[in-house]
Every structure is written in structure tokens, then in C-alpha cells.
PDB file of C-alpha atoms in Angstrom:
ATOM      1  CA  MET L  24     193.304  76.929 146.490  1.00 43.00           C
ATOM      2  CA  SER L  25     189.930  75.531 147.266  1.00 43.00           C
ATOM      3  CA  ASN L  26     187.595  73.128 145.353  1.00 45.00           C
ATOM      4  CA  TYR L  27     184.871  75.741 144.776  1.00 48.00           C
ATOM      5  CA  SER L  28     183.352  75.775 141.293  1.00 48.00           C
ATOM      6  CA  ASN L  29     183.291  78.854 139.177  1.00 50.00           C
ATOM      7  CA  ASP L  30     179.958  80.398 140.136  1.00 51.00           C
ATOM      8  CA  ASN L  31     180.394  83.758 138.408  1.00 53.00           C
ATOM      9  CA  THR L  32     180.823  85.545 141.750  1.00 59.00           C
ATOM     10  CA  ALA L  33     184.071  86.966 140.394  1.00 61.00           C
ATOM     11  CA  ARG L  34     184.643  89.041 137.310  1.00 71.00           C
ATOM     12  CA  ARG L  35     187.681  86.998 136.254  1.00 73.00           C
ATOM     13  CA  TYR L  36     189.183  83.602 137.072  1.00 75.00           C
ATOM     14  CA  LYS L  37     192.777  82.478 136.446  1.00 76.00           C
ATOM     15  CA  ALA L  38     191.773  78.925 135.505  1.00 73.00           C
ATOM     16  CA  HIS L  39     188.876  76.597 134.961  1.00 76.00           C
ATOM     17  CA  VAL L  40     189.018  72.803 135.372  1.00 80.00           C
ATOM     18  CA  SER L  41     186.548  70.677 133.447  1.00 80.00           C
ATOM     19  CA  ILE L  42     186.308  67.086 132.265  1.00 84.00           C
ATOM     20  CA  LEU L  43     187.526  68.207 128.776  1.00 83.00           C
ATOM     21  CA  GLY L  44     190.636  69.995 130.086  1.00 79.00           C
ATOM     22  CA  THR L  45     192.216  72.689 132.198  1.00 81.00           C
ATOM     23  CA  THR L  46     191.984  76.205 130.729  1.00 80.00           C
ATOM     24  CA  GLN L  47     194.270  78.705 132.347  1.00 83.00           C
ATOM     25  CA  LEU L  48     195.357  82.314 131.995  1.00 82.00           C
ATOM     26  CA  HIS L  49     199.057  83.134 132.340  1.00 84.00           C
ATOM     27  CA  LEU L  50     201.387  85.692 130.990  1.00 89.00           C
ATOM     28  CA  ARG L  51     202.620  84.895 127.420  1.00 92.00           C
ATOM     29  CA  ASN L  52     205.043  86.563 125.067  1.00 94.00           C
ATOM     30  CA  PRO L  53     202.827  87.958 122.210  1.00 95.00           C
ATOM     31  CA  TYR L  54     205.747  87.743 119.715  1.00 96.00           C
ATOM     32  CA  ILE L  55     206.054  83.965 120.373  1.00 96.00           C
ATOM     33  CA  ILE L  56     202.330  83.447 119.904  1.00 95.00           C
ATOM     34  CA  ALA L  57     202.417  85.474 116.683  1.00 96.00           C
ATOM     35  CA  TRP L  58     205.424  83.378 115.523  1.00 96.00           C
ATOM     36  CA  TRP L  59     203.406  80.213 115.993  1.00 96.00           C
ATOM     37  CA  SER L  60     200.616  81.702 113.896  1.00 96.00           C
ATOM     38  CA  ALA L  61     203.123  82.487 111.242  1.00 95.00           C
ATOM     39  CA  ALA L  62     204.515  78.938 111.342  1.00 94.00           C
ATOM     40  CA  PHE L  63     201.005  77.514 111.023  1.00 94.00           C
ATOM     41  CA  PRO L  64     197.738  79.602 111.304  1.00 94.00           C
ATOM     42  CA  GLY L  65     195.687  78.431 114.143  1.00 94.00           C
ATOM     43  CA  PHE L  66     198.472  77.191 116.419  1.00 96.00           C
ATOM     44  CA  GLY L  67     198.828  80.579 118.157  1.00 95.00           C
ATOM     45  CA  HIS L  68     195.119  80.564 119.003  1.00 95.00           C
ATOM     46  CA  LEU L  69     195.267  76.951 120.169  1.00 94.00           C
ATOM     47  CA  ILE L  70     198.005  77.847 122.573  1.00 93.00           C
ATOM     48  CA  LEU L  71     195.768  80.590 123.945  1.00 93.00           C
ATOM     49  CA  SER L  72     192.932  78.060 124.257  1.00 90.00           C
ATOM     50  CA  LYS L  73     190.970  79.903 121.617  1.00 92.00           C
ATOM     51  CA  TYR L  74     189.817  76.588 120.170  1.00 92.00           C
ATOM     52  CA  LEU L  75     187.129  77.567 117.639  1.00 94.00           C
ATOM     53  CA  ARG L  76     189.205  80.314 116.032  1.00 94.00           C
ATOM     54  CA  GLY L  77     192.202  78.088 116.059  1.00 94.00           C
ATOM     55  CA  TYR L  78     190.360  75.153 114.408  1.00 95.00           C
ATOM     56  CA  ALA L  79     188.907  77.434 111.718  1.00 95.00           C
ATOM     57  CA  LEU L  80     192.360  78.941 110.812  1.00 96.00           C
ATOM     58  CA  PHE L  81     194.085  75.593 110.905  1.00 96.00           C
ATOM     59  CA  ILE L  82     191.588  73.911 108.567  1.00 95.00           C
ATOM     60  CA  TRP L  83     191.604  76.927 106.259  1.00 94.00           C
ATOM     61  CA  LYS L  84     195.410  76.848 106.114  1.00 93.00           C
ATOM     62  CA  VAL L  85     195.376  73.171 105.091  1.00 94.00           C
ATOM     63  CA  VAL L  86     192.706  73.474 102.428  1.00 93.00           C
ATOM     64  CA  VAL L  87     193.885  76.652 100.857  1.00 93.00           C
ATOM     65  CA  ASN L  88     197.534  75.583 101.022  1.00 91.00           C
ATOM     66  CA  LEU L  89     196.836  72.424  99.154  1.00 91.00           C
ATOM     67  CA  TYR L  90     194.614  74.057  96.432  1.00 91.00           C
ATOM     68  CA  SER L  91     197.142  76.888  95.927  1.00 90.00           C
ATOM     69  CA  HIS L  92     200.100  74.438  95.832  1.00 88.00           C
ATOM     70  CA  VAL L  93     202.078  76.612  98.325  1.00 88.00           C
ATOM     71  CA  ASN L  94     203.941  73.700  99.848  1.00 87.00           C
ATOM     72  CA  LEU L  95     204.746  72.148  96.431  1.00 87.00           C
ATOM     73  CA  SER L  96     206.008  75.549  95.262  1.00 88.00           C
ATOM     74  CA  MET L  97     208.251  75.742  98.322  1.00 87.00           C
ATOM     75  CA  VAL L  98     209.691  72.342  97.530  1.00 85.00           C
ATOM     76  CA  TYR L  99     210.587  73.436  94.060  1.00 85.00           C
ATOM     77  CA  SER L 100     212.102  76.548  95.399  1.00 86.00           C
ATOM     78  CA  PHE L 101     214.288  74.523  97.844  1.00 82.00           C
ATOM     79  CA  GLN L 102     215.460  72.552  94.875  1.00 81.00           C
ATOM     80  CA  GLY L 103     216.394  75.775  92.990  1.00 81.00           C
ATOM     81  CA  ASN L 104     213.730  75.269  90.372  1.00 84.00           C
ATOM     82  CA  ILE L 105     212.259  78.809  90.615  1.00 85.00           C
ATOM     83  CA  ASP L 106     210.420  78.716  87.295  1.00 86.00           C
ATOM     84  CA  MET L 107     208.526  75.564  88.291  1.00 87.00           C
ATOM     85  CA  ALA L 108     207.794  77.082  91.667  1.00 82.00           C
ATOM     86  CA  LYS L 109     206.129  80.051  90.025  1.00 85.00           C
ATOM     87  CA  GLU L 110     204.253  77.999  87.473  1.00 87.00           C
ATOM     88  CA  ILE L 111     202.776  75.564  89.985  1.00 88.00           C
ATOM     89  CA  LEU L 112     201.159  78.288  92.097  1.00 86.00           C
ATOM     90  CA  ASN L 113     197.426  78.685  91.741  1.00 86.00           C
ATOM     91  CA  THR L 114     196.914  82.443  92.099  1.00 85.00           C
ATOM     92  CA  ARG L 115     193.129  82.224  92.462  1.00 85.00           C
ATOM     93  CA  TRP L 116     193.698  80.343  95.765  1.00 88.00           C
ATOM     94  CA  LEU L 117     196.812  82.235  96.691  1.00 85.00           C
ATOM     95  CA  LEU L 118     195.104  85.580  96.846  1.00 85.00           C
ATOM     96  CA  MET L 119     192.840  84.115  99.609  1.00 85.00           C
ATOM     97  CA  TYR L 120     195.773  82.630 101.388  1.00 87.00           C
ATOM     98  CA  ILE L 121     197.708  85.919 102.151  1.00 88.00           C
ATOM     99  CA  PRO L 122     195.136  88.107 103.931  1.00 90.00           C
ATOM    100  CA  VAL L 123     193.821  85.350 106.231  1.00 91.00           C
ATOM    101  CA  TYR L 124     197.432  84.301 107.004  1.00 92.00           C
ATOM    102  CA  LEU L 125     198.256  87.843 108.028  1.00 95.00           C
ATOM    103  CA  PHE L 126     195.068  88.108 110.040  1.00 95.00           C
ATOM    104  CA  GLY L 127     195.975  84.934 112.040  1.00 95.00           C
ATOM    105  CA  ILE L 128     199.386  86.559 113.009  1.00 96.00           C
ATOM    106  CA  TRP L 129     197.815  89.915 113.885  1.00 97.00           C
ATOM    107  CA  ASP L 130     194.830  88.471 115.813  1.00 96.00           C
ATOM    108  CA  SER L 131     196.930  86.135 117.885  1.00 96.00           C
ATOM    109  CA  TYR L 132     199.275  88.924 118.890  1.00 97.00           C
ATOM    110  CA  ARG L 133     196.386  91.227 119.718  1.00 96.00           C
ATOM    111  CA  THR L 134     194.601  88.518 121.714  1.00 95.00           C
ATOM    112  CA  THR L 135     197.686  87.659 123.635  1.00 95.00           C
ATOM    113  CA  VAL L 136     198.161  91.207 124.697  1.00 95.00           C
ATOM    114  CA  ASP L 137     194.508  91.415 125.823  1.00 93.00           C
ATOM    115  CA  MET L 138     194.691  88.142 127.735  1.00 91.00           C
ATOM    116  CA  ASN L 139     197.868  89.206 129.532  1.00 92.00           C
ATOM    117  CA  ARG L 140     195.955  92.268 130.786  1.00 91.00           C
ATOM    118  CA  VAL L 141     193.060  90.017 131.907  1.00 87.00           C
ATOM    119  CA  TYR L 142     195.459  87.796 133.781  1.00 85.00           C
ATOM    120  CA  LEU L 143     196.963  90.695 135.693  1.00 86.00           C
ATOM    121  CA  LEU L 144     193.457  91.753 136.743  1.00 82.00           C
ATOM    122  CA  ALA L 145     192.466  88.195 137.682  1.00 78.00           C
ATOM    123  CA  GLU L 146     195.606  87.824 139.707  1.00 77.00           C
ATOM    124  CA  ARG L 147     194.692  90.882 141.756  1.00 79.00           C
ATOM    125  CA  GLU L 148     191.219  89.435 142.545  1.00 75.00           C
ATOM    126  CA  GLU L 149     192.720  86.162 143.690  1.00 73.00           C
ATOM    127  CA  HIS L 150     189.354  84.401 143.427  1.00 71.00           C
ATOM    128  CA  SER L 151     189.202  80.652 144.126  1.00 72.00           C
ATOM    129  CA  PHE L 152     188.609  78.307 141.098  1.00 74.00           C
ATOM    130  CA  ASN L 153     187.674  74.704 140.907  1.00 73.00           C
ATOM    131  CA  SER L 154     190.571  72.272 141.062  1.00 74.00           C
ATOM    132  CA  PHE L 155     188.588  69.018 140.554  1.00 74.00           C
ATOM    133  CA  ALA L 156     185.985  67.945 137.973  1.00 76.00           C
ATOM    134  CA  LEU L 157     184.107  64.691 138.010  1.00 82.00           C
ATOM    135  CA  GLY L 158     181.753  63.622 135.216  1.00 77.00           C
ATOM    136  CA  SER L 159     180.305  60.519 133.725  1.00 79.00           C
ATOM    137  CA  LEU L 160     182.941  60.387 131.026  1.00 80.00           C
ATOM    138  CA  GLU L 161     186.104  61.684 132.718  1.00 82.00           C
ATOM    139  CA  ILE L 162     187.846  62.927 135.855  1.00 83.00           C
ATOM    140  CA  ASN L 163     190.163  65.912 135.848  1.00 79.00           C
ATOM    141  CA  TYR L 164     192.103  67.402 138.659  1.00 77.00           C
ATOM    142  CA  LEU L 165     195.124  69.686 139.175  1.00 79.00           C
ATOM    143  CA  ASP L 166     198.315  67.902 140.093  1.00 83.00           C
ATOM    144  CA  LYS L 167     202.036  68.280 139.473  1.00 85.00           C
ATOM    145  CA  ARG L 168     203.358  66.700 136.211  1.00 88.00           C
ATOM    146  CA  ASN L 169     206.801  66.559 134.612  1.00 91.00           C
ATOM    147  CA  PRO L 170     207.231  68.819 131.488  1.00 91.00           C
ATOM    148  CA  VAL L 171     209.969  66.539 130.199  1.00 94.00           C
ATOM    149  CA  PHE L 172     207.484  63.679 129.890  1.00 94.00           C
ATOM    150  CA  SER L 173     205.125  65.924 127.993  1.00 92.00           C
ATOM    151  CA  VAL L 174     207.830  66.692 125.437  1.00 94.00           C
ATOM    152  CA  ILE L 175     208.831  63.012 125.200  1.00 95.00           C
ATOM    153  CA  TRP L 176     205.324  61.752 124.534  1.00 95.00           C
ATOM    154  CA  SER L 177     204.723  64.624 121.996  1.00 94.00           C
ATOM    155  CA  LEU L 178     207.911  63.552 120.235  1.00 94.00           C
ATOM    156  CA  PHE L 179     206.636  59.990 119.829  1.00 93.00           C
ATOM    157  CA  ILE L 180     203.138  60.947 118.676  1.00 93.00           C
ATOM    158  CA  PRO L 181     201.949  64.653 118.656  1.00 94.00           C
ATOM    159  CA  GLY L 182     198.885  64.867 120.945  1.00 93.00           C
ATOM    160  CA  LEU L 183     200.042  62.428 123.612  1.00 95.00           C
ATOM    161  CA  GLY L 184     201.703  65.243 125.579  1.00 93.00           C
ATOM    162  CA  GLN L 185     198.366  67.046 125.639  1.00 93.00           C
ATOM    163  CA  LEU L 186     196.602  63.854 126.799  1.00 91.00           C
ATOM    164  CA  TYR L 187     199.218  63.580 129.573  1.00 91.00           C
ATOM    165  CA  ILE L 188     198.248  66.979 130.929  1.00 90.00           C
ATOM    166  CA  HIS L 189     194.542  66.509 130.145  1.00 88.00           C
ATOM    167  CA  ARG L 190     194.108  68.967 127.349  1.00 89.00           C
ATOM    168  CA  ILE L 191     191.571  66.775 125.591  1.00 90.00           C
ATOM    169  CA  LEU L 192     190.314  69.089 122.891  1.00 90.00           C
ATOM    170  CA  THR L 193     193.855  69.983 121.673  1.00 92.00           C
ATOM    171  CA  ALA L 194     194.964  66.374 121.902  1.00 93.00           C
ATOM    172  CA  LEU L 195     192.115  65.050 119.766  1.00 94.00           C
ATOM    173  CA  PHE L 196     192.524  67.750 117.160  1.00 95.00           C
ATOM    174  CA  VAL L 197     196.348  67.242 116.941  1.00 95.00           C
ATOM    175  CA  ILE L 198     196.083  63.404 116.787  1.00 95.00           C
ATOM    176  CA  ILE L 199     193.322  63.326 114.158  1.00 96.00           C
ATOM    177  CA  TRP L 200     195.180  65.708 111.861  1.00 96.00           C
ATOM    178  CA  LEU L 201     198.419  63.763 112.359  1.00 95.00           C
ATOM    179  CA  VAL L 202     196.631  60.730 111.060  1.00 94.00           C
ATOM    180  CA  ILE L 203     195.340  62.655 108.054  1.00 95.00           C
ATOM    181  CA  PHE L 204     198.861  64.066 107.345  1.00 94.00           C
ATOM    182  CA  TYR L 205     200.511  60.653 107.706  1.00 92.00           C
ATOM    183  CA  TYR L 206     197.925  58.914 105.495  1.00 93.00           C
ATOM    184  CA  ASN L 207     198.152  61.450 102.628  1.00 92.00           C
ATOM    185  CA  LEU L 208     201.968  61.668 102.984  1.00 90.00           C
ATOM    186  CA  HIS L 209     202.266  57.827 102.643  1.00 88.00           C
ATOM    187  CA  ALA L 210     204.692  58.073 105.615  1.00 86.00           C
ATOM    188  CA  LEU L 211     204.173  54.556 106.992  1.00 84.00           C
ATOM    189  CA  LYS L 212     204.663  52.994 103.496  1.00 86.00           C
ATOM    190  CA  ALA L 213     207.875  55.041 103.211  1.00 83.00           C
ATOM    191  CA  VAL L 214     209.121  53.783 106.533  1.00 84.00           C
ATOM    192  CA  SER L 215     208.421  50.163 105.580  1.00 85.00           C
ATOM    193  CA  LEU L 216     210.387  50.631 102.327  1.00 82.00           C
ATOM    194  CA  LEU L 217     213.200  52.271 104.297  1.00 82.00           C
ATOM    195  CA  PHE L 218     213.436  49.236 106.655  1.00 84.00           C
ATOM    196  CA  LEU L 219     213.787  47.067 103.593  1.00 82.00           C
ATOM    197  CA  GLY L 220     216.690  49.170 102.390  1.00 81.00           C
ATOM    198  CA  LYS L 221     214.766  50.617  99.442  1.00 81.00           C
ATOM    199  CA  ILE L 222     215.827  54.272 100.046  1.00 82.00           C
ATOM    200  CA  LYS L 223     215.000  55.641  96.599  1.00 83.00           C
ATOM    201  CA  GLU L 224     211.545  54.034  96.562  1.00 84.00           C
ATOM    202  CA  ALA L 225     210.924  55.342 100.121  1.00 78.00           C
ATOM    203  CA  THR L 226     211.692  58.851  99.027  1.00 82.00           C
ATOM    204  CA  SER L 227     209.706  58.735  95.774  1.00 82.00           C
ATOM    205  CA  VAL L 228     206.559  57.467  97.438  1.00 84.00           C
ATOM    206  CA  LEU L 229     206.350  60.468  99.790  1.00 84.00           C
ATOM    207  CA  LYS L 230     203.810  63.237  98.858  1.00 87.00           C
ATOM    208  CA  THR L 231     205.939  66.337  99.454  1.00 84.00           C
ATOM    209  CA  GLU L 232     203.080  68.783  99.597  1.00 86.00           C
ATOM    210  CA  TRP L 233     201.923  66.952 102.789  1.00 91.00           C
ATOM    211  CA  LEU L 234     205.442  66.474 104.207  1.00 89.00           C
ATOM    212  CA  LEU L 235     205.949  70.211 105.013  1.00 90.00           C
ATOM    213  CA  PHE L 236     202.943  70.132 107.452  1.00 92.00           C
ATOM    214  CA  ILE L 237     204.724  67.703 109.756  1.00 93.00           C
ATOM    215  CA  PRO L 238     207.552  69.769 111.273  1.00 92.00           C
ATOM    216  CA  SER L 239     205.227  72.516 112.455  1.00 93.00           C
ATOM    217  CA  HIS L 240     202.819  69.884 113.859  1.00 94.00           C
ATOM    218  CA  TYR L 241     205.509  68.192 115.911  1.00 95.00           C
ATOM    219  CA  GLY L 242     206.960  71.526 117.088  1.00 95.00           C
ATOM    220  CA  PHE L 243     203.640  72.879 118.175  1.00 95.00           C
ATOM    221  CA  ALA L 244     202.683  69.661 120.075  1.00 95.00           C
ATOM    222  CA  MET L 245     205.968  69.700 122.036  1.00 96.00           C
ATOM    223  CA  TYR L 246     205.893  73.406 122.775  1.00 95.00           C
ATOM    224  CA  ASP L 247     202.281  73.548 123.796  1.00 94.00           C
ATOM    225  CA  SER L 248     202.449  70.500 126.077  1.00 93.00           C
ATOM    226  CA  TYR L 249     205.714  71.661 127.606  1.00 94.00           C
ATOM    227  CA  ILE L 250     204.627  75.229 128.359  1.00 91.00           C
ATOM    228  CA  ASN L 251     201.238  74.235 129.689  1.00 90.00           C
ATOM    229  CA  THR L 252     202.829  71.581 131.919  1.00 90.00           C
ATOM    230  CA  VAL L 253     205.175  74.157 133.379  1.00 89.00           C
ATOM    231  CA  LYS L 254     202.358  76.697 134.060  1.00 81.00           C
TER     232      LYS L 254
END
């Protein structure tokens, strides 16, 4: 592998190293990518480094979910209160939620299949790509990193695993939205009450409609950092 920059002398490259991150093509299972889009629209596209589309679907998911009260309805369903789950739903927003949700799953699957084909063609060309980027704000280079560390840091704070492997755009997006989720969830206030032994107060202070965003956020951060470290 040489340190030549991508100068458009080849039709396809397997990777590109810039100060904002390392973008790479590799074979992915389209069903797994589609599953991440089902878990949270936008995540499947972020794994594929389709950032603009991923950001748009993610923000759309959060806004429409909150206004349609989907998460709150799910909480009531988990509690067995089906009537309240139906009553709380805002159908004006829900009708916008479903088609875009399905589009995210379909488009991430389709894009994965296309990108797998592009990777196979790029692998045949075997064209050199840059492995070092130096700029006024940052330095990025290819080196060997431990995927276990990526998972551990993502488990502490989602986004740190991406910073470890220099995926700056994904890291910033994940960390900023984690702060938004934690703030509206009142998570730190609940943790403080929990340390004081006030379990009921800690539970009651949580905003459950924001709580259901957290598991997918953590899961995505760990999976994305792990799989990209391995590749």
C-alpha cells in the first residue's frame, strides 16, 4: 500500500483517508444493515458512511417519533395498557412515520447490495489509495487498532469508539445526540437520586419517551466501532 492520494486515475477506490476520517468499502451483509435501519432509521446508512442520508433519517425519526408519541405508546404497551397506548398515538404524525421508516430499511438494503458490487470491482482494480492525511486541524493515518477497546470505549460513552478509530463525523453526531437524549431523559438526575437510595424518585423522574432511544444508540455505537476497527 502506498501513500499516493486519490487522484481520480482509477474508477474505484477501496478506501479514502482524510482528516475527518477513514472511509472504506468492504463486504457487508445487507440484512444486518437493514436490521439497523429497522432498529433506528439512519443507523444503517451511517454504517455505510452515507452520512447526509443517515443524518436526515435519524433526525426525522426523533422528531416524528416524539410528535407521534410512538415511544410513549410502546411503554404503555409493555405495561399492558393497550387502550392508553392507542389513545396516546397522534395519527397525523404516525402516517408520516411509517412510509419513511420503510424507505430507510429498503434503501439501506439496496445501497448495501450496490456497494458490495462496487467493492468487488474495486478489489479487482487494486488501485493504491492514500494511507496518510495531514491538515491544519488533524492528522489521520492507517494503523492497527484493537476492536475490543472500540467496544469498551463505546460502552462508556457512545462515540468514543468512533473517535478511537478516527471516524470523526460519526463520533460527533453520536456524542451530540447522546447529550440531547440524556438531557431530556433526566438521566443524570436519576443517577444522582439512585446513589442517594431514592429508587422510586429516580424512576419517576425519567422521561420514558426519551429512554427508548438509548439502547439503540449504545448498540449502534458499539457495533459500528467494532466492525470498522476489524475491517
